[in-house]
Amino acid sequence: MVRLSLEELYKEVILDHYRTPRNKGRLDPHDVMLERNNPLCGDELELYLRFKGDDIEGITFDGKGCSISLASASMMTERVEGLGVKDATALAESIKRMMAGEEEGDPDLIGDLVSLKGVVKYPVRIKCALLGWNTLLEALEEGSGRKPE
Ligand code: ZN
């Protein structure tokens, strides 16, 4: 039986999402589309969201970049789909604080997103990991200001 160290396990999670991204591609129709990039690394991200009432009915991403930025975006879409705007915002804020080292992160809330912290040890890479989450926060703000159906 092969035992993986925690860090190896985290790397596996990241690589899995990088190789097999979830929710990748354009979402049509969508309510919000944002294009953001991380010039330090060259990561480019497009984020698509569709809302149903106050819930995120659909979320996809597209773009190119390093494994951390793409894996993080993939994990994010998988995690926040179906969440209410409020819960998704709270989760994104929590991830940002975790990556900044301000909090450990509640395992029940963070889940396997903790693997991001496990592999990201350099400030430049933290920007890669947070690109999706920062874009999500912007998109949620834009989305919550839209007219009800
Ligand atoms: Zn990057």
Coordinates of N, CA, C and O and ligand atoms in Angstrom, one line a residue:
M1 N 0.8 -1.2 0.0 CA 0.0 0.0 0.0 C 0.9 1.2 0.0 O 1.8 1.4 0.8
V2 N 0.6 2.1 -0.9 CA 1.4 3.4 -1.0 C 0.7 4.4 -0.1 O -0.5 4.7 -0.2
R3 N 1.5 5.0 0.7 CA 1.0 6.1 1.5 C 1.6 7.4 1.0 O 2.7 7.6 0.8
L4 N 0.6 8.3 0.7 CA 1.1 9.6 0.2 C 1.2 10.6 1.4 O 0.4 10.6 2.3
S5 N 2.1 11.4 1.3 CA 2.2 12.5 2.3 C 1.1 13.5 2.0 O 0.5 13.5 0.9
L6 N 0.7 14.3 3.0 CA -0.3 15.3 2.8 C -0.1 16.2 1.6 O -1.0 16.5 0.8
E7 N 1.2 16.6 1.5 CA 1.5 17.5 0.4 C 1.4 16.8 -0.9 O 0.9 17.4 -1.9
E8 N 1.7 15.6 -1.0 CA 1.6 14.8 -2.2 C 0.1 14.7 -2.6 O -0.3 14.7 -3.7
L9 N -0.7 14.4 -1.5 CA -2.1 14.3 -1.7 C -2.7 15.6 -2.3 O -3.5 15.6 -3.2
Y10 N -2.3 16.7 -1.7 CA -2.7 18.0 -2.2 C -2.4 18.2 -3.6 O -3.2 18.7 -4.4
K11 N -1.2 17.8 -4.0 CA -0.7 18.0 -5.4 C -1.6 17.2 -6.3 O -1.9 17.6 -7.4
E12 N -1.9 16.0 -5.9 CA -2.8 15.1 -6.7 C -4.1 15.8 -7.0 O -4.6 15.7 -8.1
V13 N -4.7 16.4 -5.9 CA -6.0 17.1 -6.1 C -5.9 18.2 -7.1 O -6.7 18.3 -8.0
I14 N -4.8 19.0 -7.0 CA -4.6 20.1 -7.9 C -4.4 19.6 -9.3 O -5.0 20.1 -10.3
L15 N -3.6 18.5 -9.5 CA -3.3 18.0 -10.8 C -4.5 17.4 -11.4 O -4.7 17.5 -12.6
D16 N -5.3 16.8 -10.6 CA -6.6 16.2 -11.1 C -7.5 17.2 -11.7 O -8.0 17.0 -12.8
H17 N -7.6 18.3 -11.0 CA -8.5 19.4 -11.5 C -7.8 20.1 -12.7 O -8.5 20.6 -13.6
Y18 N -6.5 20.1 -12.8 CA -5.8 20.8 -13.9 C -6.0 19.9 -15.1 O -6.3 20.4 -16.2
R19 N -5.8 18.6 -15.0 CA -5.9 17.7 -16.1 C -7.4 17.5 -16.6 O -7.6 17.3 -17.8
T20 N -8.3 17.4 -15.6 CA -9.7 17.2 -15.9 C -10.5 18.3 -15.3 O -11.2 18.2 -14.3
P21 N -10.4 19.5 -15.9 CA -11.2 20.7 -15.3 C -12.7 20.5 -15.3 O -13.2 19.9 -16.3
R22 N -13.3 20.9 -14.2 CA -14.8 20.8 -14.1 C -15.3 22.1 -14.6 O -14.7 23.2 -14.4
N23 N -16.5 22.1 -15.3 CA -17.2 23.3 -15.7 C -16.4 24.2 -16.5 O -16.4 25.4 -16.3
K24 N -15.6 23.7 -17.4 CA -14.8 24.5 -18.3 C -15.5 24.8 -19.6 O -16.1 23.9 -20.2
G25 N -15.5 26.0 -20.0 CA -16.1 26.4 -21.3 C -17.1 27.5 -21.1 O -17.4 27.9 -19.9
R26 N -17.7 28.1 -22.1 CA -18.6 29.1 -22.1 C -20.0 28.6 -21.5 O -20.3 27.5 -21.7
L27 N -20.6 29.5 -20.8 CA -22.0 29.2 -20.3 C -23.0 30.1 -21.0 O -22.9 31.3 -20.9
D28 N -23.9 29.4 -21.7 CA -24.9 30.2 -22.4 C -26.3 29.7 -22.1 O -26.5 28.5 -22.1
P29 N -27.3 30.5 -21.7 CA -27.1 31.9 -21.5 C -26.4 32.2 -20.1 O -26.4 31.3 -19.3
H30 N -25.9 33.4 -20.0 CA -25.3 33.7 -18.7 C -25.7 35.2 -18.3 O -26.1 35.9 -19.1
D31 N -25.7 35.4 -17.0 CA -26.1 36.8 -16.5 C -24.9 37.7 -16.4 O -25.0 38.9 -16.5
V32 N -23.7 37.1 -16.0 CA -22.5 37.9 -15.8 C -21.4 37.2 -16.5 O -21.2 35.9 -16.4
M33 N -20.5 37.9 -17.2 CA -19.3 37.4 -17.7 C -18.2 38.4 -17.3 O -18.3 39.5 -17.6
L34 N -17.1 37.9 -16.7 CA -16.0 38.8 -16.4 C -14.7 38.2 -16.9 O -14.5 36.9 -16.8
E35 N -13.8 39.0 -17.4 CA -12.6 38.6 -17.9 C -11.5 39.2 -17.0 O -11.5 40.5 -16.9
R36 N -10.7 38.5 -16.3 CA -9.6 39.0 -15.5 C -8.3 38.3 -15.7 O -8.3 37.1 -16.2
N37 N -7.2 38.9 -15.4 CA -6.0 38.2 -15.6 C -5.0 38.5 -14.5 O -5.2 39.4 -13.7
N38 N -4.0 37.7 -14.4 CA -2.9 37.9 -13.4 C -1.6 38.1 -14.2 O -1.0 37.1 -14.6
P39 N -1.3 39.4 -14.4 CA -0.1 39.7 -15.2 C 1.2 39.1 -14.7 O 2.1 38.9 -15.5
L40 N 1.3 38.9 -13.4 CA 2.5 38.4 -12.8 C 2.9 37.0 -13.4 O 4.0 36.7 -13.5
C41 N 1.8 36.3 -13.7 CA 2.1 34.9 -14.1 C 1.6 34.7 -15.6 O 2.1 33.8 -16.2
G42 N 0.7 35.6 -16.1 CA 0.2 35.4 -17.4 C -1.1 34.6 -17.4 O -1.6 34.1 -18.5
D43 N -1.7 34.4 -16.3 CA -3.0 33.7 -16.2 C -4.1 34.5 -16.8 O -4.2 35.7 -16.4
E44 N -5.0 33.9 -17.6 CA -6.2 34.6 -18.1 C -7.4 33.8 -17.8 O -7.4 32.6 -17.9
L45 N -8.4 34.5 -17.3 CA -9.6 33.8 -16.8 C -10.9 34.5 -17.3 O -11.0 35.7 -17.2
E46 N -11.8 33.7 -17.8 CA -13.2 34.2 -18.1 C -14.1 33.4 -17.2 O -14.0 32.2 -17.1
L47 N -15.0 34.2 -16.5 CA -15.9 33.5 -15.6 C -17.3 33.8 -16.0 O -17.6 35.0 -16.3
Y48 N -18.1 32.8 -16.1 CA -19.5 32.9 -16.5 C -20.4 32.5 -15.3 O -20.2 31.5 -14.7
L49 N -21.4 33.3 -15.1 CA -22.4 33.0 -14.0 C -23.8 33.2 -14.5 O -24.1 34.1 -15.2
R50 N -24.7 32.2 -14.1 CA -26.1 32.4 -14.3 C -26.8 32.2 -12.9 O -26.5 31.3 -12.2
F51 N -27.7 33.1 -12.6 CA -28.4 33.1 -11.3 C -29.8 32.7 -11.5 O -30.5 32.9 -12.5
K52 N -30.3 32.1 -10.4 CA -31.7 31.8 -10.3 C -32.2 32.3 -9.0 O -31.8 31.7 -7.9
G53 N -32.9 33.4 -9.0 CA -33.2 34.1 -7.7 C -31.8 34.5 -7.1 O -31.0 35.2 -7.8
D54 N -31.6 34.1 -5.9 CA -30.3 34.5 -5.2 C -29.3 33.3 -5.3 O -28.3 33.4 -4.6
D55 N -29.6 32.3 -6.0 CA -28.7 31.2 -6.1 C -27.9 31.2 -7.4 O -28.3 31.7 -8.4
I56 N -26.7 30.6 -7.3 CA -25.8 30.5 -8.5 C -26.3 29.2 -9.2 O -26.1 28.1 -8.7
E57 N -27.0 29.4 -10.3 CA -27.6 28.2 -11.0 C -26.5 27.5 -11.8 O -26.5 26.3 -12.0
G58 N -25.7 28.4 -12.4 CA -24.6 27.8 -13.2 C -23.4 28.7 -13.2 O -23.4 29.9 -13.0
I59 N -22.2 28.0 -13.2 CA -21.0 28.7 -13.2 C -19.9 27.9 -14.0 O -19.8 26.7 -13.8
T60 N -19.3 28.6 -15.0 CA -18.2 28.0 -15.7 C -17.1 28.9 -15.9 O -17.2 30.1 -15.6
F61 N -15.9 28.4 -16.3 CA -14.8 29.3 -16.5 C -14.1 28.8 -17.8 O -14.2 27.7 -18.2
D62 N -13.3 29.7 -18.3 CA -12.5 29.4 -19.5 C -11.2 30.2 -19.3 O -11.2 31.1 -18.5
G63 N -10.2 29.9 -20.1 CA -9.0 30.7 -20.0 C -7.8 29.8 -20.1 O -7.9 28.6 -20.4
K64 N -6.7 30.4 -19.9 CA -5.4 29.6 -19.9 C -4.5 30.2 -18.8 O -4.6 31.3 -18.4
G65 N -3.6 29.4 -18.4 CA -2.7 29.8 -17.3 C -2.0 28.6 -16.7 O -2.0 27.5 -17.2
C66 N -1.5 28.9 -15.5 CA -0.7 27.8 -14.8 C -1.6 26.8 -14.2 O -2.8 27.1 -14.0
S67 N -1.1 25.7 -13.7 CA -1.9 24.7 -13.1 C -2.6 25.2 -11.9 O -3.8 24.8 -11.6
I68 N -2.0 26.0 -11.1 CA -2.6 26.5 -9.8 C -3.9 27.3 -10.2 O -4.9 27.1 -9.6
S69 N -3.7 28.2 -11.1 CA -4.9 29.1 -11.4 C -6.0 28.3 -12.0 O -7.2 28.6 -11.7
L70 N -5.7 27.4 -12.9 CA -6.8 26.7 -13.5 C -7.4 25.6 -12.6 O -8.7 25.5 -12.6
A71 N -6.6 25.0 -11.8 CA -7.2 24.0 -10.8 C -8.0 24.7 -9.8 O -9.1 24.3 -9.4
S72 N -7.6 25.9 -9.3 CA -8.3 26.6 -8.4 C -9.7 27.1 -8.9 O -10.7 27.0 -8.2
A73 N -9.7 27.5 -10.2 CA -10.9 27.9 -10.8 C -11.9 26.8 -10.9 O -13.1 26.8 -10.7
S74 N -11.3 25.6 -11.3 CA -12.1 24.4 -11.5 C -12.7 24.0 -10.2 O -13.9 23.7 -10.1
M75 N -11.9 24.0 -9.1 CA -12.4 23.6 -7.8 C -13.5 24.6 -7.3 O -14.5 24.2 -6.7
M76 N -13.3 25.8 -7.6 CA -14.2 26.9 -7.2 C -15.6 26.6 -7.8 O -16.6 26.7 -7.1
T77 N -15.6 26.4 -9.1 CA -16.9 26.3 -9.8 C -17.6 25.1 -9.3 O -18.9 25.1 -9.1
E78 N -16.9 24.0 -9.0 CA -17.5 22.8 -8.5 C -18.1 23.0 -7.1 O -19.2 22.5 -6.8
R79 N -17.4 23.8 -6.4 CA -17.8 24.1 -5.0 C -19.0 25.1 -4.8 O -19.8 24.9 -4.0
V80 N -19.0 26.1 -5.7 CA -20.0 27.2 -5.4 C -21.3 27.0 -6.2 O -22.3 27.7 -6.0
E81 N -21.3 26.1 -7.2 CA -22.5 25.9 -8.0 C -23.7 25.5 -7.1 O -23.5 24.6 -6.3
G82 N -24.8 26.2 -7.2 CA -25.9 25.8 -6.4 C -26.0 26.6 -5.1 O -27.0 26.6 -4.4
L83 N -24.9 27.3 -4.7 CA -24.9 28.0 -3.5 C -25.6 29.4 -3.6 O -25.7 29.9 -4.8
G84 N -26.1 29.9 -2.5 CA -26.7 31.2 -2.6 C -25.5 32.3 -2.7 O -24.4 31.9 -2.3
V85 N -25.9 33.4 -3.1 CA -24.8 34.5 -3.3 C -24.1 34.8 -2.0 O -22.9 34.9 -1.9
K86 N -24.9 34.8 -0.9 CA -24.4 35.1 0.4 C -23.3 34.0 0.9 O -22.2 34.4 1.3
D87 N -23.7 32.8 0.7 CA -22.8 31.7 1.1 C -21.5 31.6 0.3 O -20.5 31.4 0.7
A88 N -21.7 31.9 -1.0 CA -20.6 31.9 -2.0 C -19.6 33.0 -1.6 O -18.4 32.8 -1.7
T89 N -20.2 34.2 -1.3 CA -19.4 35.3 -0.9 C -18.6 35.0 0.4 O -17.4 35.3 0.4
A90 N -19.3 34.4 1.3 CA -18.6 34.1 2.6 C -17.5 33.1 2.4 O -16.4 33.2 3.0
L91 N -17.7 32.1 1.5 CA -16.7 31.1 1.2 C -15.5 31.7 0.5 O -14.3 31.5 0.9
A92 N -15.7 32.6 -0.4 CA -14.6 33.2 -1.2 C -13.8 34.1 -0.2 O -12.6 34.1 -0.3
E93 N -14.5 34.8 0.7 CA -13.8 35.6 1.7 C -12.9 34.8 2.6 O -11.8 35.1 3.0
S94 N -13.5 33.6 3.0 CA -12.8 32.7 3.9 C -11.5 32.1 3.2 O -10.5 32.0 3.8
I95 N -11.7 31.8 1.9 CA -10.5 31.3 1.1 C -9.4 32.3 1.0 O -8.2 32.0 1.2
K96 N -9.8 33.6 0.8 CA -8.8 34.7 0.7 C -8.1 34.8 2.0 O -6.9 35.0 2.0
R97 N -8.8 34.7 3.2 CA -8.2 34.8 4.5 C -7.2 33.6 4.7 O -6.1 33.8 5.3
M98 N -7.7 32.5 4.3 CA -6.9 31.3 4.5 C -5.5 31.4 3.7 O -4.5 31.1 4.2
M99 N -5.7 31.9 2.4 CA -4.5 32.0 1.6 C -3.5 33.1 2.1 O -2.3 33.1 1.9
A100 N -4.1 34.1 2.8 CA -3.3 35.2 3.3 C -2.7 34.8 4.7 O -1.9 35.5 5.3
G101 N -3.0 33.6 5.1 CA -2.5 33.1 6.4 C -3.2 33.7 7.6 O -2.7 33.6 8.7
E102 N -4.3 34.3 7.4 CA -5.0 34.9 8.5 C -5.9 34.0 9.3 O -6.3 34.2 10.4
E103 N -6.3 32.9 8.6 CA -7.0 31.8 9.4 C -6.7 30.5 8.8 O -6.2 30.3 7.7
E104 N -6.9 29.5 9.6 CA -6.6 28.1 9.2 C -7.6 27.6 8.2 O -7.2 26.9 7.3
G105 N -8.8 28.0 8.3 CA -9.8 27.5 7.4 C -10.6 26.4 8.0 O -10.1 25.5 8.5
D106 N -11.9 26.6 8.1 CA -12.8 25.6 8.7 C -12.9 24.4 7.7 O -13.4 24.5 6.6
P107 N -12.4 23.2 8.2 CA -12.4 22.1 7.2 C -13.7 21.7 6.6 O -13.8 21.3 5.5
D108 N -14.8 21.9 7.4 CA -16.2 21.6 6.9 C -16.5 22.5 5.8 O -17.2 22.1 4.8
L109 N -16.1 23.8 5.9 CA -16.5 24.8 4.9 C -15.5 24.7 3.7 O -15.9 24.7 2.5
I110 N -14.2 24.6 4.0 CA -13.2 24.6 3.0 C -13.1 23.3 2.2 O -12.9 23.4 1.0
G111 N -13.3 22.2 2.8 CA -13.2 20.9 2.2 C -11.8 20.7 1.5 O -10.8 21.1 2.1
D112 N -11.8 20.2 0.3 CA -10.5 19.9 -0.3 C -9.8 21.1 -0.9 O -8.7 21.1 -1.5
L113 N -10.5 22.3 -0.8 CA -9.9 23.5 -1.2 C -8.6 23.8 -0.3 O -7.8 24.6 -0.7
V114 N -8.5 23.1 0.8 CA -7.4 23.3 1.7 C -6.1 22.9 0.9 O -5.0 23.4 1.2
S115 N -6.2 22.1 -0.1 CA -5.1 21.6 -0.9 C -4.4 22.8 -1.6 O -3.2 22.8 -1.9
L116 N -5.2 23.9 -1.8 CA -4.6 25.1 -2.4 C -3.5 25.6 -1.5 O -2.4 26.0 -2.0
K117 N -3.9 25.7 -0.3 CA -2.9 26.3 0.7 C -1.7 25.4 0.8 O -0.6 25.8 1.1
G118 N -2.0 24.1 0.7 CA -0.9 23.1 0.9 C 0.2 23.2 -0.2 O 1.3 22.8 0.1
V119 N -0.2 23.7 -1.3 CA 0.9 23.7 -2.4 C 1.3 25.2 -2.7 O 2.3 25.3 -3.4
V120 N 0.6 26.1 -2.2 CA 0.9 27.5 -2.6 C 1.7 28.2 -1.4 O 1.2 28.5 -0.4
K121 N 3.0 28.3 -1.6 CA 3.8 28.8 -0.6 C 4.5 30.2 -1.0 O 5.2 30.8 -0.2
Y122 N 4.3 30.6 -2.2 CA 4.9 31.8 -2.6 C 3.8 32.9 -3.0 O 2.8 32.5 -3.6
P123 N 4.1 34.1 -2.6 CA 3.1 35.2 -2.9 C 2.7 35.2 -4.3 O 1.5 35.5 -4.6
V124 N 3.6 35.0 -5.3 CA 3.2 35.1 -6.7 C 2.1 34.0 -7.0 O 1.2 34.3 -7.7
R125 N 2.3 32.9 -6.4 CA 1.4 31.8 -6.7 C 0.1 32.0 -6.0 O -0.9 31.4 -6.4
I126 N 0.1 32.7 -4.9 CA -1.1 32.9 -4.2 C -2.1 33.8 -5.1 O -3.3 33.5 -5.1
K127 N -1.5 34.7 -5.8 CA -2.3 35.5 -6.8 C -2.9 34.6 -7.8 O -4.0 34.8 -8.3
C128 N -2.2 33.5 -8.2 CA -2.7 32.5 -9.2 C -3.9 31.8 -8.6 O -5.0 31.7 -9.2
A129 N -3.7 31.4 -7.3 CA -4.8 30.6 -6.7 C -6.0 31.5 -6.4 O -7.1 31.0 -6.4
L130 N -5.8 32.8 -6.2 CA -7.0 33.6 -5.9 C -7.6 34.3 -7.1 O -8.6 35.0 -6.9
L131 N -7.0 34.2 -8.2 CA -7.6 34.8 -9.4 C -9.1 34.5 -9.6 O -9.9 35.4 -9.8
G132 N -9.4 33.2 -9.5 CA -10.8 32.8 -9.7 C -11.7 33.3 -8.6 O -12.8 33.8 -8.8
W133 N -11.2 33.3 -7.4 CA -12.0 33.7 -6.2 C -12.3 35.2 -6.2 O -13.4 35.7 -5.9
N134 N -11.2 36.0 -6.6 CA -11.4 37.4 -6.7 C -12.4 37.8 -7.8 O -13.2 38.7 -7.6
T135 N -12.3 37.1 -8.9 CA -13.2 37.3 -10.0 C -14.6 36.9 -9.6 O -15.6 37.6 -9.9
L136 N -14.7 35.9 -8.8 CA -16.1 35.4 -8.4 C -16.7 36.5 -7.5 O -17.9 36.8 -7.6
L137 N -15.9 37.1 -6.6 CA -16.5 38.1 -5.7 C -17.0 39.3 -6.5 O -18.1 39.8 -6.2
E138 N -16.2 39.7 -7.5 CA -16.7 40.8 -8.4 C -18.0 40.4 -9.1 O -18.9 41.2 -9.2
A139 N -18.0 39.2 -9.6 CA -19.2 38.7 -10.4 C -20.4 38.6 -9.5 O -21.5 38.9 -9.9
L140 N -20.2 38.2 -8.2 CA -21.4 38.1 -7.3 C -21.9 39.5 -7.0 O -23.1 39.7 -6.9
E141 N -21.0 40.5 -6.9 CA -21.5 41.8 -6.6 C -22.3 42.3 -7.8 O -23.3 42.9 -7.6
E142 N -21.7 42.1 -9.0 CA -22.4 42.5 -10.2 C -23.8 41.8 -10.3 O -24.8 42.4 -10.7
G143 N -23.7 40.5 -10.0 CA -24.9 39.7 -10.2 C -26.0 40.1 -9.2 O -27.2 40.1 -9.5
S144 N -25.6 40.4 -8.0 CA -26.7 40.7 -7.0 C -27.3 42.1 -7.2 O -28.3 42.4 -6.7
G145 N -26.7 42.9 -8.1 CA -27.2 44.2 -8.4 C -28.2 44.2 -9.6 O -28.7 45.2 -10.0
R146 N -28.3 43.0 -10.2 CA -29.1 42.9 -11.4 C -30.6 42.9 -11.1 O -31.0 42.6 -10.0
K147 N -31.4 43.1 -12.1 CA -32.8 43.2 -11.9 C -33.4 41.8 -11.7 O -33.0 40.8 -12.4
P148 N -34.4 41.6 -10.8 CA -35.0 40.3 -10.6 C -35.8 39.9 -11.9 O -36.2 40.8 -12.7
E149 N -35.9 38.6 -12.1 CA -36.6 38.1 -13.3 C -38.0 38.5 -13.4 O -38.7 38.5 -12.4
Ligands
ZN1 ZN -0.4 31.4 -12.4

